[in-house]
Tab-separated table of C-alpha atoms and ligand atoms in Angstrom:
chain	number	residue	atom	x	y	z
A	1	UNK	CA	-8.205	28.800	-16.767
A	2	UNK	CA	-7.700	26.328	-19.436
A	3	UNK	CA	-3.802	25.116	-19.972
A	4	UNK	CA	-1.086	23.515	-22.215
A	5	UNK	CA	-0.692	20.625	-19.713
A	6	UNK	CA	2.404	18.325	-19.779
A	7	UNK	CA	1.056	14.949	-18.277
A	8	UNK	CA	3.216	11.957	-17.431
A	9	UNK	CA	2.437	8.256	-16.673
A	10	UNK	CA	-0.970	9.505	-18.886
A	11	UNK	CA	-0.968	5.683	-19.809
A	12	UNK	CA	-0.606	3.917	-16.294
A	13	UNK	CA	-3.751	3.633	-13.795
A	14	UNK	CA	-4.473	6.969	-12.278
A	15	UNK	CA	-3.538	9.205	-15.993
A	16	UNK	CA	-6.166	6.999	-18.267
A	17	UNK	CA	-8.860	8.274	-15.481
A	18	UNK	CA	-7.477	11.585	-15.501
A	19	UNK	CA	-6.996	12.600	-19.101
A	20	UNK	CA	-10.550	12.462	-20.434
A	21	UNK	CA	-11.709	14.811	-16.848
A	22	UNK	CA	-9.197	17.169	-18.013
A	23	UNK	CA	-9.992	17.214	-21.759
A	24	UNK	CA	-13.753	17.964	-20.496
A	25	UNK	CA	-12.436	20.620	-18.419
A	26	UNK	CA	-10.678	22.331	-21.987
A	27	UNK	CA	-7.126	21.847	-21.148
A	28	UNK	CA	-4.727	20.961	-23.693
A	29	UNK	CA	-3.164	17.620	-23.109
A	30	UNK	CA	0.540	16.447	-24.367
A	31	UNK	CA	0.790	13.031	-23.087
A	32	UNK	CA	4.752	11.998	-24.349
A	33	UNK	CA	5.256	8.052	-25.043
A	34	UNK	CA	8.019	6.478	-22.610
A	35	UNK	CA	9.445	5.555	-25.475
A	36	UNK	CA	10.387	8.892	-27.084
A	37	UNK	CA	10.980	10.489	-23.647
A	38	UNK	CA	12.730	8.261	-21.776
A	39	UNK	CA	12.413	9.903	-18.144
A	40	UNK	CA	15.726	8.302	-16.328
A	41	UNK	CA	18.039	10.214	-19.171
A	42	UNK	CA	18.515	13.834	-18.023
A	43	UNK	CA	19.375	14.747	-21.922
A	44	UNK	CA	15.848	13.390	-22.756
A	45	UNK	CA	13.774	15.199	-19.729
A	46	UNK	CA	15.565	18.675	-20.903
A	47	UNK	CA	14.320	17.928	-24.328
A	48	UNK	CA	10.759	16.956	-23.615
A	49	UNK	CA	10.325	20.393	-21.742
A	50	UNK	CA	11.993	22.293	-24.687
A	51	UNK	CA	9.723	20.464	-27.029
A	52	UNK	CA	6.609	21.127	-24.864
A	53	UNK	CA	6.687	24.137	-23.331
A	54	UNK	CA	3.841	23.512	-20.901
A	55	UNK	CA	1.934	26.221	-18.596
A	56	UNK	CA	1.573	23.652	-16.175
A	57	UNK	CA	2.740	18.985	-15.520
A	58	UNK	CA	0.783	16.646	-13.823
A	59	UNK	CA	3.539	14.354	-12.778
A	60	UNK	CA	2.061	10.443	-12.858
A	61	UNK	CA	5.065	8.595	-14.408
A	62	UNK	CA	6.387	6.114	-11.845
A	63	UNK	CA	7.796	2.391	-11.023
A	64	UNK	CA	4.669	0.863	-9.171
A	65	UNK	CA	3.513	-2.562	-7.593
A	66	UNK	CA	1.865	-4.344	-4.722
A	67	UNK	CA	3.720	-5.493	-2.012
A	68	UNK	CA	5.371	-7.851	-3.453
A	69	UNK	CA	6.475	-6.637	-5.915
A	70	UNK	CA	7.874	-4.021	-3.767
A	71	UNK	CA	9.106	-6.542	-1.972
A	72	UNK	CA	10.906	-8.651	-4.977
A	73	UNK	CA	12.236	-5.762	-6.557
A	74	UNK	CA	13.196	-2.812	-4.070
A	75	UNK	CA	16.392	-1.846	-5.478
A	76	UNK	CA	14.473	-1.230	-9.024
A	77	UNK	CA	11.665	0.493	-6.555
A	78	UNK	CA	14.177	3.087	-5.597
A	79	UNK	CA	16.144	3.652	-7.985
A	80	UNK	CA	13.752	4.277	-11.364
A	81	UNK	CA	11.169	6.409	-8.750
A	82	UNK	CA	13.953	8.637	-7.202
A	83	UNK	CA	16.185	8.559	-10.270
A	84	UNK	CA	13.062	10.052	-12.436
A	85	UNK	CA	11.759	12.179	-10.175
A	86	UNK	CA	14.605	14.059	-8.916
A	87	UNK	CA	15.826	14.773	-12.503
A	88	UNK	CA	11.752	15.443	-13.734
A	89	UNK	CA	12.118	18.098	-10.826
A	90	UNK	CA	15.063	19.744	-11.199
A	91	UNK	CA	14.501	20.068	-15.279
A	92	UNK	CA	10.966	21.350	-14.622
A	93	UNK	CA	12.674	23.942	-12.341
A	94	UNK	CA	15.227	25.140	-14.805
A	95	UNK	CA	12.426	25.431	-18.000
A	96	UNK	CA	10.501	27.339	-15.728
A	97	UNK	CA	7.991	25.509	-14.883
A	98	UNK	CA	5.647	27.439	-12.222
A	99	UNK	CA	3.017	25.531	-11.511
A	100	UNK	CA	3.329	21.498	-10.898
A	101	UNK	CA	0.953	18.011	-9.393
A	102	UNK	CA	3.077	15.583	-7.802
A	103	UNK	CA	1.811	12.407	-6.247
A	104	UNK	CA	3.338	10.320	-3.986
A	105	UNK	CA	1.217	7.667	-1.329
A	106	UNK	CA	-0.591	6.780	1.496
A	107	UNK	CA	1.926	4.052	1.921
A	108	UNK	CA	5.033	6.966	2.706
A	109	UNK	CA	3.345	7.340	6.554
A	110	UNK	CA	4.896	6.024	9.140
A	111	UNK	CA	4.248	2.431	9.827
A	112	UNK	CA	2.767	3.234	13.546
A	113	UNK	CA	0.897	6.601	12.505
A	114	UNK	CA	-2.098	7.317	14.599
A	115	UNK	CA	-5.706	7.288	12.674
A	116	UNK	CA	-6.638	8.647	10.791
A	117	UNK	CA	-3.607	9.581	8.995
A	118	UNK	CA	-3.203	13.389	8.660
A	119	UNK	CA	-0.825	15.193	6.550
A	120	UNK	CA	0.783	16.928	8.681
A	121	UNK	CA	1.853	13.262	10.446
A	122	UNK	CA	4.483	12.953	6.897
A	123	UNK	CA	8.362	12.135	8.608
A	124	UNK	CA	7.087	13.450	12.053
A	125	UNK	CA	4.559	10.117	13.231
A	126	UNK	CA	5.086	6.538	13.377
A	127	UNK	CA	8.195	5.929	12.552
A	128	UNK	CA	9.476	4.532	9.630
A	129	UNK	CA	6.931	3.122	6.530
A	130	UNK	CA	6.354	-0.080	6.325
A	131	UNK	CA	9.288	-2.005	5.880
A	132	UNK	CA	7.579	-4.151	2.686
A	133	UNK	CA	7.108	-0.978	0.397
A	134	UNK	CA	9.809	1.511	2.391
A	135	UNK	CA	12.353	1.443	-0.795
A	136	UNK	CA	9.255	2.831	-3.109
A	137	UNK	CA	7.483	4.797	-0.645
A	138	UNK	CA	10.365	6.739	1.389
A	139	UNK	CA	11.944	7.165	-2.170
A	140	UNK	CA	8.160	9.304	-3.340
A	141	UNK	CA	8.147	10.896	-0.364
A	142	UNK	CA	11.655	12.144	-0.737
A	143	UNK	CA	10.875	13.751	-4.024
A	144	UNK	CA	8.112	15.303	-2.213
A	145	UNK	CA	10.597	16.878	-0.007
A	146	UNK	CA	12.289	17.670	-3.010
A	147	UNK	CA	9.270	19.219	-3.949
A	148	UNK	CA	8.872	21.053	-0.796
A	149	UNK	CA	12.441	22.751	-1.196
A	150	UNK	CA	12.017	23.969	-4.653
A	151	UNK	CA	8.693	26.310	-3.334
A	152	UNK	CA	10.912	27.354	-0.532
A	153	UNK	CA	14.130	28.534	-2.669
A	154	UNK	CA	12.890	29.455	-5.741
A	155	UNK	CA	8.921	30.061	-5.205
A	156	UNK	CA	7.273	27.795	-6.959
A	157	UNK	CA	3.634	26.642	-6.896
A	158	UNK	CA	4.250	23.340	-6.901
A	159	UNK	CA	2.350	20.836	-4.547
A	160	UNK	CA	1.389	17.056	-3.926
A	161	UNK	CA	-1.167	14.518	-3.290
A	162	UNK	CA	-1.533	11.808	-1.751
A	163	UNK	CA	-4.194	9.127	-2.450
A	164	UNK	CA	-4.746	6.181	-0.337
A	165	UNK	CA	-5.412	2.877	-1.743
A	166	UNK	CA	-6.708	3.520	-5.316
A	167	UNK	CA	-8.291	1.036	-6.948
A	168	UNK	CA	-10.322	0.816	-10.590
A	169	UNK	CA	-10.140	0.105	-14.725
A	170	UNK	CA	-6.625	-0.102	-15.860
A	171	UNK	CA	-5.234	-1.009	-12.730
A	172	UNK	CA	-2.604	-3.899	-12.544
A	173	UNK	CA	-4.289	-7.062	-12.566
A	174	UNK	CA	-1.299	-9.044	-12.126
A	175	UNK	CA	-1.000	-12.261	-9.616
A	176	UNK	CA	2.167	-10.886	-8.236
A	177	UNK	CA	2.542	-7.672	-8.834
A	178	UNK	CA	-0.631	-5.867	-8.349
A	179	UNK	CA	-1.946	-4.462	-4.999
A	180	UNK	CA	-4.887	-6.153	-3.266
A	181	UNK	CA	-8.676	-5.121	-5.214
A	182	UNK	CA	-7.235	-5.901	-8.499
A	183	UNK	CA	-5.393	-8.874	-7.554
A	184	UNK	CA	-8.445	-10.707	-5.505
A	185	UNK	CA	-10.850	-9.728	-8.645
A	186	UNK	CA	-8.592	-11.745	-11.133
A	187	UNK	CA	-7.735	-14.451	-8.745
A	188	UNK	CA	-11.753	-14.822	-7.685
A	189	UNK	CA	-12.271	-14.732	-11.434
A	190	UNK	CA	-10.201	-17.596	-12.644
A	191	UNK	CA	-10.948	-19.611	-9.108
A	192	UNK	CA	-14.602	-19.206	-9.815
A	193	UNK	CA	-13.918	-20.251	-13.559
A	194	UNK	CA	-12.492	-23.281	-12.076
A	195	UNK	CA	-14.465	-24.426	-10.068
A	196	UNK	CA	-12.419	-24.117	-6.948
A	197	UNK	CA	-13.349	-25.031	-3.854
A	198	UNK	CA	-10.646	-23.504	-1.711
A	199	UNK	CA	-9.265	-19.891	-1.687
A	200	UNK	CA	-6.197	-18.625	-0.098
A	201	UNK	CA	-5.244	-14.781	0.659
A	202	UNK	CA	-2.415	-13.445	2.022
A	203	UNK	CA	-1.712	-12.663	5.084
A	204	UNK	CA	-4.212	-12.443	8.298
A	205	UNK	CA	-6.916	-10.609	6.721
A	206	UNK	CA	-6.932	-8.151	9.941
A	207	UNK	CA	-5.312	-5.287	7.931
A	208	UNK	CA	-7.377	-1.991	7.468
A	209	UNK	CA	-7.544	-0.069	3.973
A	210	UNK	CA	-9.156	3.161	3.286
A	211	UNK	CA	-9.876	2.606	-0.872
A	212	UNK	CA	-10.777	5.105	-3.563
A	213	UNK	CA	-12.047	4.425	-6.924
A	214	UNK	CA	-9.652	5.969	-9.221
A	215	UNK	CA	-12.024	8.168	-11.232
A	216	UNK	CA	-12.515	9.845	-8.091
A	217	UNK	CA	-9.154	10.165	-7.661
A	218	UNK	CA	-8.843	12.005	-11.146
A	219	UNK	CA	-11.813	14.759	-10.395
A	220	UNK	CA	-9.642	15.700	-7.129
A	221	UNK	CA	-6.680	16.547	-9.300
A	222	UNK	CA	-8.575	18.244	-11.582
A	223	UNK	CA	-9.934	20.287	-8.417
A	224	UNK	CA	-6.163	20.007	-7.352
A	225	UNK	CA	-5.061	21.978	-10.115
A	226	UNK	CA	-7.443	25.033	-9.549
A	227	UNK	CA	-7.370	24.808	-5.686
A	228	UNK	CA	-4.445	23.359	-3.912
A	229	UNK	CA	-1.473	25.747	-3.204
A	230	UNK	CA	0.012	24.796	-0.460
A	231	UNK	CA	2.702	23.473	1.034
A	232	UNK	CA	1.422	20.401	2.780
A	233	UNK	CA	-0.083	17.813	0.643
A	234	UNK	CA	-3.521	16.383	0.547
A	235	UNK	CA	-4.993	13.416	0.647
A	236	UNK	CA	-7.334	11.777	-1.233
A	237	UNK	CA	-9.345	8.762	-0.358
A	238	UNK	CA	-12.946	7.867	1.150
A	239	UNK	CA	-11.811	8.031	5.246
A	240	UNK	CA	-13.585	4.921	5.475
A	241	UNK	CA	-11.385	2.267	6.984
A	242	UNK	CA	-12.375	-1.693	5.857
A	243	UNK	CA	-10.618	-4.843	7.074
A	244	UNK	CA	-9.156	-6.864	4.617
A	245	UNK	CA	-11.160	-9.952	5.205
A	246	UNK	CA	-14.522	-7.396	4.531
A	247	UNK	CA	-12.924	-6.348	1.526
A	248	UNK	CA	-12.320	-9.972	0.157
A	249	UNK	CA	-15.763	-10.765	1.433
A	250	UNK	CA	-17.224	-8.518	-1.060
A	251	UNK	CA	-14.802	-9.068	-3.950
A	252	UNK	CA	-16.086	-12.694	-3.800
A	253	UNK	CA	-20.013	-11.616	-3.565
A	254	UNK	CA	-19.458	-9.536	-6.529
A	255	UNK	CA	-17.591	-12.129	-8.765
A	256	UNK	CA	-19.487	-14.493	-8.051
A	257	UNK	CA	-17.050	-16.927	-6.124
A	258	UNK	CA	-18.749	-19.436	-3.727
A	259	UNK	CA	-15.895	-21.371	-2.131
A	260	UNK	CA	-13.881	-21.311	1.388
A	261	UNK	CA	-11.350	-18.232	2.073
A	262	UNK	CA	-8.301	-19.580	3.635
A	263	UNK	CA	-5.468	-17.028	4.905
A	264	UNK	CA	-1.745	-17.590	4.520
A	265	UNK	CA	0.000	-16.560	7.154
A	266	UNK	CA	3.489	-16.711	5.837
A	267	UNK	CA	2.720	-13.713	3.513
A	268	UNK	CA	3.022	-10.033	4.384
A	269	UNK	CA	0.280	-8.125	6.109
A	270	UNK	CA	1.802	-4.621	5.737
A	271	UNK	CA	0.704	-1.806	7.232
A	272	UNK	CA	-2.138	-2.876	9.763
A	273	UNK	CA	-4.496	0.471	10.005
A	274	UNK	CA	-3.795	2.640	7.410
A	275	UNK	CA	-7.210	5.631	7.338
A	276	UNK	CA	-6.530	8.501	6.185
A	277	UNK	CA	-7.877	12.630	7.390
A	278	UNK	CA	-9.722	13.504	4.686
A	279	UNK	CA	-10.481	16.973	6.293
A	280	UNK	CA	-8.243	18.903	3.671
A	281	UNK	CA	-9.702	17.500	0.726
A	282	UNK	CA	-12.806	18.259	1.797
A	283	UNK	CA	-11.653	21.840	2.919
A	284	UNK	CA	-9.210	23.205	0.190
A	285	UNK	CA	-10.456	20.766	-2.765
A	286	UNK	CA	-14.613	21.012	-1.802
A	287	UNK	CA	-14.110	17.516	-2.528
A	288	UNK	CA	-16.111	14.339	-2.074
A	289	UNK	CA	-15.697	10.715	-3.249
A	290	UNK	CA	-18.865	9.569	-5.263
A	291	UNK	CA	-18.183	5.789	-5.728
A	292	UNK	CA	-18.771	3.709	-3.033
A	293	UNK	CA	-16.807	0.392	-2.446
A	294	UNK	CA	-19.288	-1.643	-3.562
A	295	UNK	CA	-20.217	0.039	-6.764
A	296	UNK	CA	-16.625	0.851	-7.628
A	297	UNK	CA	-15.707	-2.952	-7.219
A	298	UNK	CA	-18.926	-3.891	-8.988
A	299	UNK	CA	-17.674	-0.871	-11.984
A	300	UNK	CA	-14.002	-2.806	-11.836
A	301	UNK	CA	-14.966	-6.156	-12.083
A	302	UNK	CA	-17.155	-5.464	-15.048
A	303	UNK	CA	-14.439	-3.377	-16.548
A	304	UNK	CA	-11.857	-6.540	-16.160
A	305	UNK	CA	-14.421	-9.208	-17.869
A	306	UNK	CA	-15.301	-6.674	-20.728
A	307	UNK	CA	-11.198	-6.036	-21.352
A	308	UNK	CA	-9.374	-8.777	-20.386
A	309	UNK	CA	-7.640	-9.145	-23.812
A	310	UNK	CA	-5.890	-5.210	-22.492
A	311	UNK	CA	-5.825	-5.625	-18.880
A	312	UNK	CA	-2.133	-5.924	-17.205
A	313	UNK	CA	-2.404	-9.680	-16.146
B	401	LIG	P1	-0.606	-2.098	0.700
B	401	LIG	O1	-1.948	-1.468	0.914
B	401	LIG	O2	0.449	-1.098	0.331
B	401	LIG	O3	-0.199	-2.949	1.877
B	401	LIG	O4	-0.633	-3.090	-0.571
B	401	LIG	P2	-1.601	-4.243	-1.101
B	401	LIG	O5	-2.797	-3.658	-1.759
B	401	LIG	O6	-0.737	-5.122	-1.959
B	401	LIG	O7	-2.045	-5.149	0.165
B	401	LIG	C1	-3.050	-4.785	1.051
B	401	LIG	C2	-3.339	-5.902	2.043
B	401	LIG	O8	-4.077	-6.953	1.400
B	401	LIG	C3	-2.126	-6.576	2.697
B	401	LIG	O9	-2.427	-6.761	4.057
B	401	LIG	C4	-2.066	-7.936	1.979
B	401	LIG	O10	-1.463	-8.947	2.777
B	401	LIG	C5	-3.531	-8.225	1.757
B	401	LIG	N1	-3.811	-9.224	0.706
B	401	LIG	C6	-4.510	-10.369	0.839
B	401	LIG	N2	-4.576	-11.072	-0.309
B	401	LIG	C7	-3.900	-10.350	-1.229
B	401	LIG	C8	-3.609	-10.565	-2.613
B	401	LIG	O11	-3.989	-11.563	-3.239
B	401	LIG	N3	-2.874	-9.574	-3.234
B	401	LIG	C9	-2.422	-8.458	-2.564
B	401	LIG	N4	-1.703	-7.531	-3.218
B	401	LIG	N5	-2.693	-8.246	-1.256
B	401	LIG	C10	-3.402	-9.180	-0.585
């Protein structure tokens, strides 16, 4: 069924991948600037439904950042997330919104969750999140929960996914801020442009990651939208786990960057395992990742030469 579809964050990482799968799928897109619709001011929220009128939101807008970034700024973390969210909710609610995507992350399991990570683990496994990205990640999953109540009280078809570590064009390519693909490609870049010898990464390079390119990302919610009613969220990500060290490995082949990896212990590992149950998305979505690491960090890289002029350094 095509829809008038309310879409924030439509400018940050995962909405640029989304928008052009659901234009091709003949929705209608409103995509509001931040600017005009400023989403921390209640007054503004109420208006940009009134102005809309939408049959259905994708909800993308968010504070985001690597670890540490989560790290350097946690009280910002918590605050613009929750403060957004619970008033995007509760306005959605009372313009009658009936059917709403959320997305929260794979980074709102508990720190000490078996794998792979299933859904149904969410507040019950492993304690708390990791401690480096708790303030952003308990504060998503908490509007999740918010989530959760509104289908319970007032019957809403609302529900949430969760993708693991997404990675792809228009991602944050920032030295400090970004999360780890994007960050290694622009550091191997300007290393390699160098002429560096020596490369250090963070932490012990043990850590396991479960990526996803982000376009596949994007076809799930468009699936998502169709298919997913339920309750428990979903997640979304390739169920193939990959150390760290493997990852960098390949970030290097693919730039291009010939010198010694060095790891600095002193900075944060995170989360060590972190693979997520892909059985749902498989089952309710009849979904399947197409882009493998490789090629999606081959499809990146070329991406962040080609644009460097608009990427987020
Ligand atoms: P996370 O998946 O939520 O922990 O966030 P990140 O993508 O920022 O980090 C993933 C892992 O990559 C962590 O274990 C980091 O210590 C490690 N890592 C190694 N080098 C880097 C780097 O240059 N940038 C980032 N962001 N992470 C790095």
């Amino acid at each position: 069924m095509k829809m008038r579809l309310l879409v924030t964050g439509a400018n940050g990482f995962v909405g640029r991948a989304l928008l052009p799968k659901l234009s091709k799928a003949g929705h209608e897109i409103i995509a509001p600037a931040r600017q005009e619709y400023d989403l921390l001011e209640q007054a503004r929220v109420r208006a940009l439904f009134r102005d809309v009128e939408p049959d259905a939101v994708i909800h993308l807008a968010a504070r985001v950042g690597g670890i540490m970034a989560n790290k350097t700024y946690p009280g910002e973390f918590i605050y613009q997330n929750m403060g957004m969210n619970t008033i995007f909710l509760e306005e959605a609610r009372k313009a009658g919104v009936k059917r709403l995507l959320y997305s929260f992350c794979g980074c709102s399991f508990g720190k000490n969750s078996p794998n792979p990570i299933k859904e149904e683990y969410l507040f019950r496994e492993g304690g708390l999140p990791d401690e480096n990205a708790m303030f952003y990640s308990l504060g998503k999953a908490a509007n999740h929960l918010q989530l959760v109540a509104y289908r319970r009280q007032y019957g809403l078809d609302w529900v949430s996914l969760i993708p693991g570590n997404a990675y792809g064009p228009h991602d944050n390519f920032s030295e400090k801020n970004s999360h780890v693909v994007p960050g290694l490609i622009r550091r191997f870049h300007f290393a390699k442009e160098r002429g560096d010898r020596k490369f250090t990464a963070w932490g012990s390079g043990k850590p396991v990651r479960d990526f996803v390119y982000v376009d596949d990302v994007a076809e799930s919610f468009v699936l998502a939208l169709e298919r997913h009613h339920e309750e428990l969220p979903i997640n979304v990500s390739s169920g193939v786990g990959i150390s760290i060290k493997e990852t960098m490995e390949t970030i290097a082949s693919v730039v291009g960057f010939e010198g010694e990896i060095e790891w600095d212990a002193s900075k944060p590992d995170g989360h060590m395992v972190k693979v997520f149950d892909v059985s749902r998305m498989r089952s309710v979505l009849g979904f399947e990742p197409k882009v493998q690491l490789e090629e999606g960090i081959r499809k990146t890289y070329d991406w962040f030469v080609k644009h460097q002029q608009e990427a987020r350094l």
